PDB file of C-alpha atoms in Angstrom:
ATOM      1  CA  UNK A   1       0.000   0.000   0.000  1.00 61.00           C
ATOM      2  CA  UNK A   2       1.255   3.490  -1.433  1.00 75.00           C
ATOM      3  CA  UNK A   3       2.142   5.216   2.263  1.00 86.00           C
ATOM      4  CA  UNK A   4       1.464   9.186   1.754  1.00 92.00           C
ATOM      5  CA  UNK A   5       4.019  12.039   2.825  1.00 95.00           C
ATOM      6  CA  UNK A   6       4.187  14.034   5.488  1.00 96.00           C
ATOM      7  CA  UNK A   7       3.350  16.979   2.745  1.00 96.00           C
ATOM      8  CA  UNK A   8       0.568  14.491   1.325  1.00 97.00           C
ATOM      9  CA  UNK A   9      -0.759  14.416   5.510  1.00 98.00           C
ATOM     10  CA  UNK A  10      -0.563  17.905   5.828  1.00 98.00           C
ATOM     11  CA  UNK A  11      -2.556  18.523   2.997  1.00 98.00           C
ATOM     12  CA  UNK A  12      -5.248  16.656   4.010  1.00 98.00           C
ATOM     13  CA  UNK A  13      -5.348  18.333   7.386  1.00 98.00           C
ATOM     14  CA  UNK A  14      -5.842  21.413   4.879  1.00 98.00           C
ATOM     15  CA  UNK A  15      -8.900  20.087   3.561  1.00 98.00           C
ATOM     16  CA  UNK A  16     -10.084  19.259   6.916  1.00 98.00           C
ATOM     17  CA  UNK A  17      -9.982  22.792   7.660  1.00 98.00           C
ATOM     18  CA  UNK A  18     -11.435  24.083   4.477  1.00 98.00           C
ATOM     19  CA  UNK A  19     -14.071  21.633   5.137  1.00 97.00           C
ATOM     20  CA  UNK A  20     -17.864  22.037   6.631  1.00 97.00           C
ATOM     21  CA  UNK A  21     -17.276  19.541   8.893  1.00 97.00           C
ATOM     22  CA  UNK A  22     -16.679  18.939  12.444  1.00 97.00           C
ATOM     23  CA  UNK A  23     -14.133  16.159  13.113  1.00 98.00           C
ATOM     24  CA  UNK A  24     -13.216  14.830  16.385  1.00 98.00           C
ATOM     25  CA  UNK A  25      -9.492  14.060  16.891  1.00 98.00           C
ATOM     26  CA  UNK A  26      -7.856  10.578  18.172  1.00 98.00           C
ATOM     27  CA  UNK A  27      -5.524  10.766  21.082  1.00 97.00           C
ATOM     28  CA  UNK A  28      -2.352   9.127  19.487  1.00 98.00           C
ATOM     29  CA  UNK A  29       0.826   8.742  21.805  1.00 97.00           C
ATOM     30  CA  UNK A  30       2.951   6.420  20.340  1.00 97.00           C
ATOM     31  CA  UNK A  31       3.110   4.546  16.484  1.00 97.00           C
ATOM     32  CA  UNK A  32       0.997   1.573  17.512  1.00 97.00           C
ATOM     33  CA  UNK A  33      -1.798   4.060  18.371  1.00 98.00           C
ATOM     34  CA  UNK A  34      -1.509   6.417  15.068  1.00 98.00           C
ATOM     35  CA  UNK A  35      -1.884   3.428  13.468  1.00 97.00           C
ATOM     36  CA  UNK A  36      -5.147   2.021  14.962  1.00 98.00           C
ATOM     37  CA  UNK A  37      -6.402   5.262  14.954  1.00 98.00           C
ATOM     38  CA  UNK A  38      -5.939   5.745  11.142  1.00 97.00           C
ATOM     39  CA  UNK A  39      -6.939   1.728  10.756  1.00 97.00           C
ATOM     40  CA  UNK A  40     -10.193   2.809  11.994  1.00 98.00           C
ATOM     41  CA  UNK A  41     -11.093   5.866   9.607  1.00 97.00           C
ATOM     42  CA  UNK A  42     -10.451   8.844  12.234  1.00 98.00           C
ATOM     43  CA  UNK A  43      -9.353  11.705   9.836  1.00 98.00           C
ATOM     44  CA  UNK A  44      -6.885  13.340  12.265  1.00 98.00           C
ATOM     45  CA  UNK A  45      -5.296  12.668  15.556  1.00 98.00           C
ATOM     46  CA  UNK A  46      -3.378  14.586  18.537  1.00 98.00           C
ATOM     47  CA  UNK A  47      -0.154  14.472  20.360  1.00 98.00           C
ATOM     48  CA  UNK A  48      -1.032  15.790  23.555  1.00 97.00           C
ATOM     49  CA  UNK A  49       1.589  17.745  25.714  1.00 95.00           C
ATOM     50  CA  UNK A  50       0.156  16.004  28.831  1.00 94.00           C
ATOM     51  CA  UNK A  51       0.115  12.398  27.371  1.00 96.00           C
ATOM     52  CA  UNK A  52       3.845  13.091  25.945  1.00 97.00           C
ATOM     53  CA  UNK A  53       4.762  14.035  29.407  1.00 96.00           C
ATOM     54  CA  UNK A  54       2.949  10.804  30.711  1.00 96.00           C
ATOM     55  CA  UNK A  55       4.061   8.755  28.032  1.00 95.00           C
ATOM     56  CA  UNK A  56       7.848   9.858  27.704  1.00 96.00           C
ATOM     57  CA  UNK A  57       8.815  10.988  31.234  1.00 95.00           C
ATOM     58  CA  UNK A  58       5.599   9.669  33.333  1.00 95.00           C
ATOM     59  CA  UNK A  59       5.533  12.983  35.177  1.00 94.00           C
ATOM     60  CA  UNK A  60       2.427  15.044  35.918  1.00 91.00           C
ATOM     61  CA  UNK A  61       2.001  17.932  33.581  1.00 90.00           C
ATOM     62  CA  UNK A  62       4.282  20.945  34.978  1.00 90.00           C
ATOM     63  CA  UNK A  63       6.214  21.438  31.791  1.00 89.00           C
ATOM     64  CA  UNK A  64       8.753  19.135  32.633  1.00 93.00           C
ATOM     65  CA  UNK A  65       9.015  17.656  29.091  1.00 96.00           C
ATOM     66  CA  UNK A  66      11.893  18.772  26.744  1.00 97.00           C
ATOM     67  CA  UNK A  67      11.442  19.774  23.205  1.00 97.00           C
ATOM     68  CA  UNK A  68      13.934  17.164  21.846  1.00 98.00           C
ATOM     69  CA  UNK A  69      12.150  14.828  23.497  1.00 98.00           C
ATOM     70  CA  UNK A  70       8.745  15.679  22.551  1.00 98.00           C
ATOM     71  CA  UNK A  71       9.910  16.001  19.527  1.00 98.00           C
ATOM     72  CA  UNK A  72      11.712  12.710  19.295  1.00 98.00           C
ATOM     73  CA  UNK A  73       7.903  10.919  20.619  1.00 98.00           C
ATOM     74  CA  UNK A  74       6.296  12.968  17.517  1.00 98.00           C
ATOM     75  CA  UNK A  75       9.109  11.411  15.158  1.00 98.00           C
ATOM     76  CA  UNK A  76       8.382   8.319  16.149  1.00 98.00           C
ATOM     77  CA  UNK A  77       4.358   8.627  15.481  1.00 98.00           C
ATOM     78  CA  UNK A  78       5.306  10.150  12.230  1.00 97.00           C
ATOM     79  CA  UNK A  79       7.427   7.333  10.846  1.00 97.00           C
ATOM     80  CA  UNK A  80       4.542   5.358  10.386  1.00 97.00           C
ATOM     81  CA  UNK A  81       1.454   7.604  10.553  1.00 96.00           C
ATOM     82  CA  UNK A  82      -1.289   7.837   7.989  1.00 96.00           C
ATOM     83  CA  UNK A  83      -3.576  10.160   9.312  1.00 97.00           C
ATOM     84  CA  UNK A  84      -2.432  13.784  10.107  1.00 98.00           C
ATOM     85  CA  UNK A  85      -1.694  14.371  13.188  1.00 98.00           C
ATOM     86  CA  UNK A  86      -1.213  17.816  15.653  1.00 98.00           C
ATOM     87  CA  UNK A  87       1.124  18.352  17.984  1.00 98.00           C
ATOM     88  CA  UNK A  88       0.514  20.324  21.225  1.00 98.00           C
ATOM     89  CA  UNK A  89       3.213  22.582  21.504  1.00 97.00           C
ATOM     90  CA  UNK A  90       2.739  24.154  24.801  1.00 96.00           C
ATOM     91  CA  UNK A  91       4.402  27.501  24.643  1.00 96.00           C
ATOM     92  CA  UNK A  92       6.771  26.410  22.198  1.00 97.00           C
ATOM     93  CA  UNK A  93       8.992  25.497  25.005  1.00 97.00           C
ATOM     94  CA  UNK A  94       9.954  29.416  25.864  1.00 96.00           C
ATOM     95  CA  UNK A  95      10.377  32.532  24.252  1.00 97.00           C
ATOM     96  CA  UNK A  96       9.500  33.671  20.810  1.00 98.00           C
ATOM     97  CA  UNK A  97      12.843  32.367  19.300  1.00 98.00           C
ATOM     98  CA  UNK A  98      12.365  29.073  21.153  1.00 98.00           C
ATOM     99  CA  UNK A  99       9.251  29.105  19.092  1.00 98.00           C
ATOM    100  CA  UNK A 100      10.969  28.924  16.147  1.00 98.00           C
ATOM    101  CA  UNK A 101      13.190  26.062  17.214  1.00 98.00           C
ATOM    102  CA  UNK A 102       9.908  23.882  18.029  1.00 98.00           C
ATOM    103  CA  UNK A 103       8.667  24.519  14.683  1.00 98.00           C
ATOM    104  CA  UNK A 104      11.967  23.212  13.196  1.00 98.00           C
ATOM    105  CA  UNK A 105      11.721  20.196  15.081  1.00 98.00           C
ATOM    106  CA  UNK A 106       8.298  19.190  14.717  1.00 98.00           C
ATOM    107  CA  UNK A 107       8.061  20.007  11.147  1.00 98.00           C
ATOM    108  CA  UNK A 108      11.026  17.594  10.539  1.00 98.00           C
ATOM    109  CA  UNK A 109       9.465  14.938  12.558  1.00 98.00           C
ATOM    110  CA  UNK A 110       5.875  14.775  10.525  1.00 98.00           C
ATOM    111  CA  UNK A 111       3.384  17.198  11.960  1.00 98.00           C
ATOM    112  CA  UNK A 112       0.454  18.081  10.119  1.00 98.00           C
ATOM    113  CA  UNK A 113       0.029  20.933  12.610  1.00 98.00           C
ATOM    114  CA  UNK A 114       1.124  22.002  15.934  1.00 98.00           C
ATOM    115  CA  UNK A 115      -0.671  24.309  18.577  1.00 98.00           C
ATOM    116  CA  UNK A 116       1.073  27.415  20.071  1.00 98.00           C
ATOM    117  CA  UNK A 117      -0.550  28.608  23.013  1.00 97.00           C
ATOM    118  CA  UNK A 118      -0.257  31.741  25.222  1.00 97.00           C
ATOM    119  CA  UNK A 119      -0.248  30.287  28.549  1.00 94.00           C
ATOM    120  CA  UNK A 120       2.770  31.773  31.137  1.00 92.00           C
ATOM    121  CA  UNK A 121       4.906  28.227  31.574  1.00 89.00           C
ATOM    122  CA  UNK A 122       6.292  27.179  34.029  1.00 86.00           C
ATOM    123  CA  UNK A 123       3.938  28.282  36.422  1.00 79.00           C
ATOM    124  CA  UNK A 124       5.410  30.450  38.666  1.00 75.00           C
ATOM    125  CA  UNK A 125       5.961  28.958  42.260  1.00 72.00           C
ATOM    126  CA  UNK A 126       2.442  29.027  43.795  1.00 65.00           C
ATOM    127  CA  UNK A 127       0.255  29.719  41.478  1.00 62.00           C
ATOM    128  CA  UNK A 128      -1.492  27.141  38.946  1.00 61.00           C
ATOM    129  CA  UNK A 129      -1.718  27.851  34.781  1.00 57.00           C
ATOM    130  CA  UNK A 130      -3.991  30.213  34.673  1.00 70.00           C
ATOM    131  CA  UNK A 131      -1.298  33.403  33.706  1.00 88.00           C
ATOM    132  CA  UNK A 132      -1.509  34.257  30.220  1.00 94.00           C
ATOM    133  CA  UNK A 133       1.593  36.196  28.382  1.00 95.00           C
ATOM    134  CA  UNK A 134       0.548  39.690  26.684  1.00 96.00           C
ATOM    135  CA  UNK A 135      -1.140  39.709  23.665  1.00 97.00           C
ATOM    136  CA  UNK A 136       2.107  41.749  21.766  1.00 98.00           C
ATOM    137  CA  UNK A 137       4.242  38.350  23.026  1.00 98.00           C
ATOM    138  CA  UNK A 138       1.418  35.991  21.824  1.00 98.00           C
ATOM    139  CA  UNK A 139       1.379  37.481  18.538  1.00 98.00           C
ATOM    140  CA  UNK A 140       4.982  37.816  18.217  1.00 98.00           C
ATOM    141  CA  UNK A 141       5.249  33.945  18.682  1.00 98.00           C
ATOM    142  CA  UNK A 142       2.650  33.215  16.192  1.00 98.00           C
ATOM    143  CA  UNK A 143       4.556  35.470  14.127  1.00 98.00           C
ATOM    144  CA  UNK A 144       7.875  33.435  14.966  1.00 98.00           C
ATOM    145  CA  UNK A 145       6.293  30.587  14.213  1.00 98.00           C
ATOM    146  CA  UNK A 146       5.151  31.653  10.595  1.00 98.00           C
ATOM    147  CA  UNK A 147       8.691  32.823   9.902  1.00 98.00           C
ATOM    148  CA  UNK A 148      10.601  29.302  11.114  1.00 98.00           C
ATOM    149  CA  UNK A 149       8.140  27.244   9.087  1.00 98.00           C
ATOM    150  CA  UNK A 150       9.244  25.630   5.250  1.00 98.00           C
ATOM    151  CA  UNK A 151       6.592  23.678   4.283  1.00 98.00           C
ATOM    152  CA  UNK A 152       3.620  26.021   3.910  1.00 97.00           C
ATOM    153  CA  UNK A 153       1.158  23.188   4.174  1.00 98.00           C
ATOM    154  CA  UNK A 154       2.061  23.012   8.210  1.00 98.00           C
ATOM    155  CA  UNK A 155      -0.486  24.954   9.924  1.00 98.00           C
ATOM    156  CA  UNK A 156       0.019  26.857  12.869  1.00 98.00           C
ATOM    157  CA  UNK A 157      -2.630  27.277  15.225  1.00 98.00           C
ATOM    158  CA  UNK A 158      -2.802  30.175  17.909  1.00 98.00           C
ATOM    159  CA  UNK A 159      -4.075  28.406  21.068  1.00 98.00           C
ATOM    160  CA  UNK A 160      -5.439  30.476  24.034  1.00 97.00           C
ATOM    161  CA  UNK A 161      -7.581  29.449  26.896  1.00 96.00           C
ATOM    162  CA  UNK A 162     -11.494  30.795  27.437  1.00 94.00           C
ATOM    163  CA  UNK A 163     -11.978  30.110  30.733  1.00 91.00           C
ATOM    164  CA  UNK A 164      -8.781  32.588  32.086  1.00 91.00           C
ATOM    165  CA  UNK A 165     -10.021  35.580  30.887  1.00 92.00           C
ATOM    166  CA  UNK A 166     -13.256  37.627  30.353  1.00 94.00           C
ATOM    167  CA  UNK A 167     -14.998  36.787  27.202  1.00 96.00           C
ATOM    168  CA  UNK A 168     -13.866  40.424  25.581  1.00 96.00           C
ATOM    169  CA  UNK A 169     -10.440  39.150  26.243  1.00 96.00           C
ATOM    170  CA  UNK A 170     -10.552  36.484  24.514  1.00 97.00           C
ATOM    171  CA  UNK A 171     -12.368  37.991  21.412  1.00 97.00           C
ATOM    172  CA  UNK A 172      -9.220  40.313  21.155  1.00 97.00           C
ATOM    173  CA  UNK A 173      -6.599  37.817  21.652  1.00 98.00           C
ATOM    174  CA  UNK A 174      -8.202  35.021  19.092  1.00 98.00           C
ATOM    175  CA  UNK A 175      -8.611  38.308  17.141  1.00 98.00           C
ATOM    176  CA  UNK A 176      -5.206  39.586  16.763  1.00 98.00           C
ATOM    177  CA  UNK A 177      -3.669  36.011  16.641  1.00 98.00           C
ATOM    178  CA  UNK A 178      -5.744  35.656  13.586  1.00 98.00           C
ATOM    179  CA  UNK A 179      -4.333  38.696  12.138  1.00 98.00           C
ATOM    180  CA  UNK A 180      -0.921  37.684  12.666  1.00 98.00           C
ATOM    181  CA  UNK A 181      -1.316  35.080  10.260  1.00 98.00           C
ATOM    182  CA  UNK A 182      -2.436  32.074  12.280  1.00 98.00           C
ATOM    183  CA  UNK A 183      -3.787  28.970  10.234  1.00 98.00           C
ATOM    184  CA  UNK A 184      -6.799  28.814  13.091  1.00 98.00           C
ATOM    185  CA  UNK A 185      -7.221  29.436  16.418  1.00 98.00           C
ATOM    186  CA  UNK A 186      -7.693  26.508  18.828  1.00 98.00           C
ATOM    187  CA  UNK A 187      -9.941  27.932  22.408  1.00 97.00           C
ATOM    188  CA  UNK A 188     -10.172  25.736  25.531  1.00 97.00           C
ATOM    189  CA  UNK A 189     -12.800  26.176  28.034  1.00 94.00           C
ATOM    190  CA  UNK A 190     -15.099  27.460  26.465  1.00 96.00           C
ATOM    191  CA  UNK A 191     -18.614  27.312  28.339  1.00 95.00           C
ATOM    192  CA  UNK A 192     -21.150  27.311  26.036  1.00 96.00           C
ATOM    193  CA  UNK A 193     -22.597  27.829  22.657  1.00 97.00           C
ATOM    194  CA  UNK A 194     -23.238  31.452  23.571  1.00 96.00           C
ATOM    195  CA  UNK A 195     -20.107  31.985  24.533  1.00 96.00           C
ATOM    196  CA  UNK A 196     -18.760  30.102  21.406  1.00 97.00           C
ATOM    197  CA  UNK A 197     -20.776  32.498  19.279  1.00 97.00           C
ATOM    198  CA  UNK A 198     -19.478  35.562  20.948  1.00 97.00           C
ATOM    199  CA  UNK A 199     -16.108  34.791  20.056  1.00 97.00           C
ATOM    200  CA  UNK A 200     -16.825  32.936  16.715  1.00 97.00           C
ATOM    201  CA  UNK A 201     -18.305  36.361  15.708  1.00 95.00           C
ATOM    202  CA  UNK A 202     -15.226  38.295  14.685  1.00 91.00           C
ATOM    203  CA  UNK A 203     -13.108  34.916  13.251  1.00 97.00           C
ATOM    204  CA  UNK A 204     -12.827  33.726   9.972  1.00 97.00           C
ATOM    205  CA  UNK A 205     -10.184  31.279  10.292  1.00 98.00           C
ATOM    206  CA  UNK A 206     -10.739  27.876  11.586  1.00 98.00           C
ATOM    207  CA  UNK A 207     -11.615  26.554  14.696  1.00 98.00           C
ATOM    208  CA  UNK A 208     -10.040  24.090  17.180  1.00 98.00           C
ATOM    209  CA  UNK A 209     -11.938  23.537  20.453  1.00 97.00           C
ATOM    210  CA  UNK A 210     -10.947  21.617  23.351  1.00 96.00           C
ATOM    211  CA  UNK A 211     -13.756  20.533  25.374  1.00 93.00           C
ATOM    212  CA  UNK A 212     -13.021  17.285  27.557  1.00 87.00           C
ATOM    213  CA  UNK A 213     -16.565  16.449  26.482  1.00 86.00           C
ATOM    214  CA  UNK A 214     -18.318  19.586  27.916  1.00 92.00           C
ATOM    215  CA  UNK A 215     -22.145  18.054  27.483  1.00 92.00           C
ATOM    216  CA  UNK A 216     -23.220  21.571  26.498  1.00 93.00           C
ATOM    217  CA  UNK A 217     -21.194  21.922  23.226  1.00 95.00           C
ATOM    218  CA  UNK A 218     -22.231  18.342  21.831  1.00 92.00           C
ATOM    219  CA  UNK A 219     -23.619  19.587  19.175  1.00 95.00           C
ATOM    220  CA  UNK A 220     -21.371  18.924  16.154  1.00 96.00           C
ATOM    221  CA  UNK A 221     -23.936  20.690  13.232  1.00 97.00           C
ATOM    222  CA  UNK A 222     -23.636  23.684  15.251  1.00 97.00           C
ATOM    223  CA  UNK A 223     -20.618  24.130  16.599  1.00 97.00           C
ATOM    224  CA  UNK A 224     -19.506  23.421  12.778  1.00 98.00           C
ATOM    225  CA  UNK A 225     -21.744  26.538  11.731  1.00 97.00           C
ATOM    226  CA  UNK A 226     -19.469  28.381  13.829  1.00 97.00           C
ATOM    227  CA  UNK A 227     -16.788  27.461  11.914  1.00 98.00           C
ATOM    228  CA  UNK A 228     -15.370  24.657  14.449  1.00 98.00           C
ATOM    229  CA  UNK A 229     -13.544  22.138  12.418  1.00 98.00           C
ATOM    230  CA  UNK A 230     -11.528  20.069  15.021  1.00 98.00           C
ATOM    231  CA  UNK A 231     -12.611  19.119  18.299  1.00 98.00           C
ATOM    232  CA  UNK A 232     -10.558  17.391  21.122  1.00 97.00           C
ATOM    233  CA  UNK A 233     -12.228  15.924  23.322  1.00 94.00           C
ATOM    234  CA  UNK A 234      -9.482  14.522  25.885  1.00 92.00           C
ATOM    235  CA  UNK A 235      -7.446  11.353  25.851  1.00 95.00           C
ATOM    236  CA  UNK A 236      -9.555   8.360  26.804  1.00 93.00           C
ATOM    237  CA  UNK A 237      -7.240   6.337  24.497  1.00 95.00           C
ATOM    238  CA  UNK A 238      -4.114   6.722  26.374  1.00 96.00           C
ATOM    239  CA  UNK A 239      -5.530   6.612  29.987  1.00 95.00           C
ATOM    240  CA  UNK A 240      -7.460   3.597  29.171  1.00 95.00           C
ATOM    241  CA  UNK A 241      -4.119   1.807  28.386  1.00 95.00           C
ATOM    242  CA  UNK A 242      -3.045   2.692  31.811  1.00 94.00           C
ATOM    243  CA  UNK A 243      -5.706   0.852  33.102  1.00 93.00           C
ATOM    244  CA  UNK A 244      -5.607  -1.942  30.869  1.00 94.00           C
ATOM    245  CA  UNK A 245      -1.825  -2.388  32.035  1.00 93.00           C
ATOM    246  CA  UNK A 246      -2.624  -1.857  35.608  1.00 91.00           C
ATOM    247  CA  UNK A 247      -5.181  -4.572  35.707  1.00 89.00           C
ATOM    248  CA  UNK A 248      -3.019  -7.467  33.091  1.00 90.00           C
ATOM    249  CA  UNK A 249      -0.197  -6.841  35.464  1.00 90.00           C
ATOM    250  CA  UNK A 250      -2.217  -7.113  38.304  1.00 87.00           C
ATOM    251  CA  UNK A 251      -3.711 -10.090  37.714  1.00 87.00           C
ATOM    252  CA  UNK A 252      -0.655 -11.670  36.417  1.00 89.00           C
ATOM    253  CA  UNK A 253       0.668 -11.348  39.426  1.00 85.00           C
ATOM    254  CA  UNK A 254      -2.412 -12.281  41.379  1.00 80.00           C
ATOM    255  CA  UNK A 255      -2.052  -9.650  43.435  1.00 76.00           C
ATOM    256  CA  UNK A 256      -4.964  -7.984  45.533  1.00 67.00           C
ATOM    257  CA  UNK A 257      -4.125  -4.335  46.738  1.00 63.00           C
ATOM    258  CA  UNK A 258      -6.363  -1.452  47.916  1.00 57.00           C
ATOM    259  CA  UNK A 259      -5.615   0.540  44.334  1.00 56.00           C
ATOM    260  CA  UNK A 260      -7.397  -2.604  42.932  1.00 62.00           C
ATOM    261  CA  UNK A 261     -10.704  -0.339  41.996  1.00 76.00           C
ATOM    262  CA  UNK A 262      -8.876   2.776  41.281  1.00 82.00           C
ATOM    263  CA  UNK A 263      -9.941   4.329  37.915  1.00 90.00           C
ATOM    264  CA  UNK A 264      -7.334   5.393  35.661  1.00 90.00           C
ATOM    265  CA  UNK A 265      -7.260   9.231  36.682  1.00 90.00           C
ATOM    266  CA  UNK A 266      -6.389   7.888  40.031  1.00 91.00           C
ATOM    267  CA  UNK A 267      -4.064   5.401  38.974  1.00 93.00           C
ATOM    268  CA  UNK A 268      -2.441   8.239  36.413  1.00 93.00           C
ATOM    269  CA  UNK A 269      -2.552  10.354  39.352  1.00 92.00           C
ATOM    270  CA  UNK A 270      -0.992   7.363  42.038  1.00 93.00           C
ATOM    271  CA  UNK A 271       2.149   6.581  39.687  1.00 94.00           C
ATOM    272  CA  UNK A 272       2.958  10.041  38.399  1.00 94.00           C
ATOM    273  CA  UNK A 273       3.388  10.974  41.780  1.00 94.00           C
ATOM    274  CA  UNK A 274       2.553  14.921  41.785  1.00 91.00           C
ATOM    275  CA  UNK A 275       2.985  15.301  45.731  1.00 92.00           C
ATOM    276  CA  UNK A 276       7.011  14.937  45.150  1.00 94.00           C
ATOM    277  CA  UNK A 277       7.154  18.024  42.486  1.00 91.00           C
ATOM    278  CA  UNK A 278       4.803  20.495  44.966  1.00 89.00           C
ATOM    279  CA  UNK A 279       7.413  19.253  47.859  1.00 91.00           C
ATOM    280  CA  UNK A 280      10.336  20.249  45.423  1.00 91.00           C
ATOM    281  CA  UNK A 281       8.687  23.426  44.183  1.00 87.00           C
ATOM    282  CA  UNK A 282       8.370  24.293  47.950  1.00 88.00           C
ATOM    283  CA  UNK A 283      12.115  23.395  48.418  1.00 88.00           C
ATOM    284  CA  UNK A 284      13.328  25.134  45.426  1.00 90.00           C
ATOM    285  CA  UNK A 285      11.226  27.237  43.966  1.00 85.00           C
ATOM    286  CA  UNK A 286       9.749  29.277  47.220  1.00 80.00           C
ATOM    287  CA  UNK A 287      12.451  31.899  46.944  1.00 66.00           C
ATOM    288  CA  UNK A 288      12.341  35.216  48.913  1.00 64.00           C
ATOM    289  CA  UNK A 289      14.463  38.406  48.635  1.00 59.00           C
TER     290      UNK A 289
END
């Protein structure tokens, strides 16, 4: 069977977007999964930041993952993928000019897209991600972004986050990203369809949402009125194999334990082991002048 090129993949991530269609993404981690996913007719999977972290470095997700090796887990899908897949890029790993490196890198390994988004990481000591960068540095990494890029076909989406800011925030941020020269703009927590349609309004480019399965955006006709083309809707996929390993190991080794009925957030949550990175942070990061 004729195997297509990463240029072939991106274009048909393209047509996705220039479509009038809503497609839901597959969570692929690794090249077993990018194949099932594309054995089974999804039209275009994701490389989650989180999963990578989980997959590569099974750490919680505090941007401890590198860009080599996120992009090394990305080369690895796109050896053998046949369905386009996007990369979640974080912040592009720093800086504007760090932005251009991760575009370098993931373009080489087989991306059909990759997400940029304008989240502060690391989180500063104490505080959760919920900072946001300006909207001049967002832009100027979108920017960065468009300039580090070879094959046109690789889109580059502007990712910001609905739920951090008020709603007139966000209409200028997804606003300006878009006239920067983004390839679509990708918006997670977003409420509702109202609130979809107030920031839908002003956008012409494509949309990505992320909505973990909100039940009050399962509505796939109208959200792709809106112009929503891709929708992510978490990664099931990935921590159902944690479970499903769990539970084979388990029983091979007939072993009964109290984490027997844990589900696989708590398992994820158990063997990631978060409590030793907020007793570091303390340690380390806690620093006063």
């Amino acid at each position: 069977m004729p195997r297509a090129s990463h240029t072939d993949l991106r274009r048909n991530f393209r047509s996705l977007l220039a479509s009038n269609t809503c497609y839901h993404t597959a969570s692929v981690f690794d090249p077993m999964s990018a194949r099932i996913a594309a054995d089974l007719g999804f039209e275009v999977g994701i490389l989650g930041g989180s999963v990578a972290s989980l997959q590569v470095l099974a750490a919680p997700d505090f941007a401890l993952i590198t860009l080599s090796e996120f992009a090394e887990q990305a080369t690895r899908i796109g050896r053998v993928a046949q369905l386009p897949f996007i990369a979640d890029a974080d912040h592009g790993y720093g800086n504007a000019l760090n932005v251009m490196r991760t575009v370098i890198e993931l373009e080489r390994a087989g991306v059909a897209a990759l997400t940029i988004e304008d989240t502060l990481l690391p989180a500063q000591f104490g505080r959760k991600s919920t900072d946001l960068i300006s909207v001049a540095e967002g832009v100027g990494k979108i920017r960065a972004a468009l300039e580090a890029r070879v094959d046109p076909e690789l889109a580059i989406i502007a990712r910001t986050n609905a739920a951090l800011v008020p709603v007139r925030e966000v209409i200028n941020r997804t606003q300006q990203y878009q006239q920067a020269g983004a390839d679509g703009i990708c918006i997670v927590g977003v409420r509702d369809f109202e609130q979809l349609e107030q920031i839908a309004e002003g956008l012409s480019v494509p949309l990505m949402l992320v909505t973990y399965a909100n039940p009050l955006l399962r509505d796939d006709e109208r959200m792709a009125e809106l112009g929503v083309r891709i929708v992510v809707d978490g990664h099931g996929a990935y921590f159902a194999a944690i479970k499903a390993t769990y539970d084979c190991l388990r029983e091979q080794r007939q072993i009964v334990s109290n984490t027997s009925d844990l589900n696989a957030t708590e398992l994820t949550h158990t063997y990631t082991r978060p409590e030793d990175y907020i007793v570091w942070a303390e340690e380390f990061m806690n620093v006063k002048e």
